[in-house]
Amino acid sequence: MVHESRVAIGSSGDVVAARQKGRALAMKLGFEGSDLTVITTAISEIARNILEHAERGEILLAAVNHDGKQGIFITARDEGPGIPDVARAMQYGYSTGKGLGVGLPGAKWLMDEFTIDSKVGQGTTVTMKKWLR
């Protein structure tokens, strides 16, 4: 049974849709309570980053199974300007926009695994995993 969905991000309504689809998949996988809030918050943060910095992109939500562990795998991709200094962007409080500077570091803190790959002029890919306890 493969659970996977894609959400195109190009408006604030798409951020809501990504949150809802992520929450629904997480529930199907057995997540509950605060874990659902954590997952939807992380999705919201990275989706908002796509809107603010790249204007459009996509979020891929999938079930993941590794070494007997089950979880949710979230990939956010855009073809925006990229992040010139990923290390700086990952610091709490650093913001290039009007935000609080907690988007990327906040998402990393909320999830169990987090990677970011960004090339200036080509875009950014963020991958995150949350494992069922």
PDB file of C-alpha atoms in Angstrom:
ATOM      1  CA  MET A   1       0.000   0.000   0.000  1.00  0.00           C
ATOM      2  CA  VAL A   2       1.740   3.124  -1.263  1.00  0.00           C
ATOM      3  CA  HIS A   3       0.687   6.453   0.186  1.00  0.00           C
ATOM      4  CA  GLU A   4       1.923   9.408  -1.771  1.00  0.00           C
ATOM      5  CA  SER A   5       0.589  12.772  -2.769  1.00  0.00           C
ATOM      6  CA  ARG A   6       1.896  15.924  -4.403  1.00  0.00           C
ATOM      7  CA  VAL A   7       0.733  19.427  -3.684  1.00  0.00           C
ATOM      8  CA  ALA A   8       1.676  22.269  -6.018  1.00  0.00           C
ATOM      9  CA  ILE A   9       2.503  25.392  -4.005  1.00  0.00           C
ATOM     10  CA  GLY A  10       1.631  28.747  -5.567  1.00  0.00           C
ATOM     11  CA  SER A  11      -0.806  30.386  -3.149  1.00  0.00           C
ATOM     12  CA  SER A  12      -1.668  30.488   0.542  1.00  0.00           C
ATOM     13  CA  GLY A  13      -4.544  28.102  -0.189  1.00  0.00           C
ATOM     14  CA  ASP A  14      -1.976  25.562  -1.383  1.00  0.00           C
ATOM     15  CA  VAL A  15      -0.167  25.840   1.965  1.00  0.00           C
ATOM     16  CA  VAL A  16      -3.443  24.907   3.679  1.00  0.00           C
ATOM     17  CA  ALA A  17      -3.959  22.002   1.249  1.00  0.00           C
ATOM     18  CA  ALA A  18      -0.424  20.702   1.908  1.00  0.00           C
ATOM     19  CA  ARG A  19      -1.031  20.857   5.673  1.00  0.00           C
ATOM     20  CA  GLN A  20      -4.345  19.002   5.321  1.00  0.00           C
ATOM     21  CA  LYS A  21      -2.918  16.277   3.065  1.00  0.00           C
ATOM     22  CA  GLY A  22       0.105  15.885   5.347  1.00  0.00           C
ATOM     23  CA  ARG A  23      -2.104  15.578   8.409  1.00  0.00           C
ATOM     24  CA  ALA A  24      -4.376  13.036   6.677  1.00  0.00           C
ATOM     25  CA  LEU A  25      -1.405  10.899   5.615  1.00  0.00           C
ATOM     26  CA  ALA A  26       0.176  11.127   9.079  1.00  0.00           C
ATOM     27  CA  MET A  27      -3.106   9.979  10.660  1.00  0.00           C
ATOM     28  CA  LYS A  28      -3.317   7.055   8.212  1.00  0.00           C
ATOM     29  CA  LEU A  29       0.213   6.070   9.243  1.00  0.00           C
ATOM     30  CA  GLY A  30      -0.713   6.078  12.939  1.00  0.00           C
ATOM     31  CA  PHE A  31       0.564   9.450  14.120  1.00  0.00           C
ATOM     32  CA  GLU A  32      -1.593  11.164  16.721  1.00  0.00           C
ATOM     33  CA  GLY A  33      -1.753  14.049  19.174  1.00  0.00           C
ATOM     34  CA  SER A  34       1.160  16.466  19.239  1.00  0.00           C
ATOM     35  CA  ASP A  35       2.990  14.573  16.471  1.00  0.00           C
ATOM     36  CA  LEU A  36       0.223  15.590  14.048  1.00  0.00           C
ATOM     37  CA  THR A  37       0.668  19.227  15.066  1.00  0.00           C
ATOM     38  CA  VAL A  38       4.450  18.974  14.686  1.00  0.00           C
ATOM     39  CA  ILE A  39       4.169  17.469  11.194  1.00  0.00           C
ATOM     40  CA  THR A  40       1.592  19.989   9.946  1.00  0.00           C
ATOM     41  CA  THR A  41       3.607  22.879  11.398  1.00  0.00           C
ATOM     42  CA  ALA A  42       6.800  21.722   9.640  1.00  0.00           C
ATOM     43  CA  ILE A  43       4.893  21.361   6.338  1.00  0.00           C
ATOM     44  CA  SER A  44       3.421  24.825   6.803  1.00  0.00           C
ATOM     45  CA  GLU A  45       6.850  26.389   7.454  1.00  0.00           C
ATOM     46  CA  ILE A  46       8.505  24.930   4.364  1.00  0.00           C
ATOM     47  CA  ALA A  47       5.467  25.612   2.149  1.00  0.00           C
ATOM     48  CA  ARG A  48       5.447  29.255   3.272  1.00  0.00           C
ATOM     49  CA  ASN A  49       9.168  29.459   2.478  1.00  0.00           C
ATOM     50  CA  ILE A  50       8.430  28.278  -1.067  1.00  0.00           C
ATOM     51  CA  LEU A  51       5.758  30.974  -1.472  1.00  0.00           C
ATOM     52  CA  GLU A  52       7.850  33.752   0.008  1.00  0.00           C
ATOM     53  CA  HIS A  53      11.164  33.033  -1.705  1.00  0.00           C
ATOM     54  CA  ALA A  54      10.409  31.064  -4.886  1.00  0.00           C
ATOM     55  CA  GLU A  55       6.714  31.901  -5.472  1.00  0.00           C
ATOM     56  CA  ARG A  56       5.981  28.341  -6.586  1.00  0.00           C
ATOM     57  CA  GLY A  57       7.117  24.804  -6.029  1.00  0.00           C
ATOM     58  CA  GLU A  58       5.760  21.511  -4.786  1.00  0.00           C
ATOM     59  CA  ILE A  59       5.538  19.360  -1.704  1.00  0.00           C
ATOM     60  CA  LEU A  60       5.658  15.588  -1.952  1.00  0.00           C
ATOM     61  CA  LEU A  61       4.229  13.584   0.955  1.00  0.00           C
ATOM     62  CA  ALA A  62       4.928   9.872   1.254  1.00  0.00           C
ATOM     63  CA  ALA A  63       4.919   6.990   3.692  1.00  0.00           C
ATOM     64  CA  VAL A  64       8.403   5.666   4.445  1.00  0.00           C
ATOM     65  CA  ASN A  65       9.468   2.363   5.937  1.00  0.00           C
ATOM     66  CA  HIS A  66      13.102   1.816   6.937  1.00  0.00           C
ATOM     67  CA  ASP A  67      14.538  -0.964   9.095  1.00  0.00           C
ATOM     68  CA  GLY A  68      11.078  -1.751  10.455  1.00  0.00           C
ATOM     69  CA  LYS A  69      10.386   1.898  11.310  1.00  0.00           C
ATOM     70  CA  GLN A  70       7.430   3.652   9.747  1.00  0.00           C
ATOM     71  CA  GLY A  71       7.136   7.342   9.191  1.00  0.00           C
ATOM     72  CA  ILE A  72       6.266  10.213   6.922  1.00  0.00           C
ATOM     73  CA  PHE A  73       8.650  11.566   4.295  1.00  0.00           C
ATOM     74  CA  ILE A  74       8.193  15.148   3.125  1.00  0.00           C
ATOM     75  CA  THR A  75      10.051  16.741   0.232  1.00  0.00           C
ATOM     76  CA  ALA A  76       9.675  20.409  -0.680  1.00  0.00           C
ATOM     77  CA  ARG A  77      11.111  21.517  -4.029  1.00  0.00           C
ATOM     78  CA  ASP A  78      11.276  24.809  -5.826  1.00  0.00           C
ATOM     79  CA  GLU A  79      13.181  26.356  -8.708  1.00  0.00           C
ATOM     80  CA  GLY A  80      13.568  29.693  -6.982  1.00  0.00           C
ATOM     81  CA  PRO A  81      16.656  31.806  -6.370  1.00  0.00           C
ATOM     82  CA  GLY A  82      18.252  29.278  -4.014  1.00  0.00           C
ATOM     83  CA  ILE A  83      19.854  30.008  -0.664  1.00  0.00           C
ATOM     84  CA  PRO A  84      23.315  31.601  -0.890  1.00  0.00           C
ATOM     85  CA  ASP A  85      24.268  30.721   2.704  1.00  0.00           C
ATOM     86  CA  VAL A  86      22.428  27.635   3.977  1.00  0.00           C
ATOM     87  CA  ALA A  87      24.277  27.652   7.323  1.00  0.00           C
ATOM     88  CA  ARG A  88      23.130  31.227   7.972  1.00  0.00           C
ATOM     89  CA  ALA A  89      19.562  30.455   6.819  1.00  0.00           C
ATOM     90  CA  MET A  90      19.482  27.613   9.367  1.00  0.00           C
ATOM     91  CA  GLN A  91      20.158  29.969  12.301  1.00  0.00           C
ATOM     92  CA  TYR A  92      17.189  30.896  14.471  1.00  0.00           C
ATOM     93  CA  GLY A  93      16.287  34.537  13.997  1.00  0.00           C
ATOM     94  CA  TYR A  94      17.892  34.953  10.573  1.00  0.00           C
ATOM     95  CA  SER A  95      15.331  36.092   8.015  1.00  0.00           C
ATOM     96  CA  THR A  96      15.615  37.574   4.551  1.00  0.00           C
ATOM     97  CA  GLY A  97      11.941  38.470   4.563  1.00  0.00           C
ATOM     98  CA  LYS A  98       9.401  39.709   7.072  1.00  0.00           C
ATOM     99  CA  GLY A  99       9.368  36.438   8.980  1.00  0.00           C
ATOM    100  CA  LEU A 100      10.606  35.609  12.444  1.00  0.00           C
ATOM    101  CA  GLY A 101      13.469  33.534  11.085  1.00  0.00           C
ATOM    102  CA  VAL A 102      12.194  30.251  12.520  1.00  0.00           C
ATOM    103  CA  GLY A 103      10.940  28.592   9.298  1.00  0.00           C
ATOM    104  CA  LEU A 104      13.796  26.306   8.260  1.00  0.00           C
ATOM    105  CA  PRO A 105      15.450  25.857  11.681  1.00  0.00           C
ATOM    106  CA  GLY A 106      12.000  25.399  13.233  1.00  0.00           C
ATOM    107  CA  ALA A 107      11.095  22.688  10.733  1.00  0.00           C
ATOM    108  CA  LYS A 108      14.438  20.968  11.375  1.00  0.00           C
ATOM    109  CA  TRP A 109      13.853  21.062  15.119  1.00  0.00           C
ATOM    110  CA  LEU A 110      10.345  19.593  14.756  1.00  0.00           C
ATOM    111  CA  MET A 111      11.323  16.660  12.544  1.00  0.00           C
ATOM    112  CA  ASP A 112      13.542  13.614  13.177  1.00  0.00           C
ATOM    113  CA  GLU A 113      15.567  13.985   9.978  1.00  0.00           C
ATOM    114  CA  PHE A 114      16.117  17.108   7.891  1.00  0.00           C
ATOM    115  CA  THR A 115      18.327  17.904   4.922  1.00  0.00           C
ATOM    116  CA  ILE A 116      18.509  20.917   2.680  1.00  0.00           C
ATOM    117  CA  ASP A 117      20.115  21.148  -0.743  1.00  0.00           C
ATOM    118  CA  SER A 118      20.179  24.534  -2.404  1.00  0.00           C
ATOM    119  CA  LYS A 119      21.929  25.895  -5.465  1.00  0.00           C
ATOM    120  CA  VAL A 120      21.853  29.612  -6.181  1.00  0.00           C
ATOM    121  CA  GLY A 121      19.855  30.275  -9.333  1.00  0.00           C
ATOM    122  CA  GLN A 122      18.519  26.706  -9.460  1.00  0.00           C
ATOM    123  CA  GLY A 123      16.333  26.235  -6.400  1.00  0.00           C
ATOM    124  CA  THR A 124      16.084  24.410  -3.114  1.00  0.00           C
ATOM    125  CA  THR A 125      15.052  20.943  -1.985  1.00  0.00           C
ATOM    126  CA  VAL A 126      14.219  20.251   1.650  1.00  0.00           C
ATOM    127  CA  THR A 127      13.641  16.673   2.810  1.00  0.00           C
ATOM    128  CA  MET A 128      12.229  15.795   6.221  1.00  0.00           C
ATOM    129  CA  LYS A 129      11.210  12.610   7.999  1.00  0.00           C
ATOM    130  CA  LYS A 130       9.242  11.979  11.157  1.00  0.00           C
ATOM    131  CA  TRP A 131       9.250   8.454  12.575  1.00  0.00           C
ATOM    132  CA  LEU A 132       6.402   6.802  14.437  1.00  0.00           C
ATOM    133  CA  ARG A 133       7.331   6.233  18.062  1.00  0.00           C
TER     134      ARG A 133
END
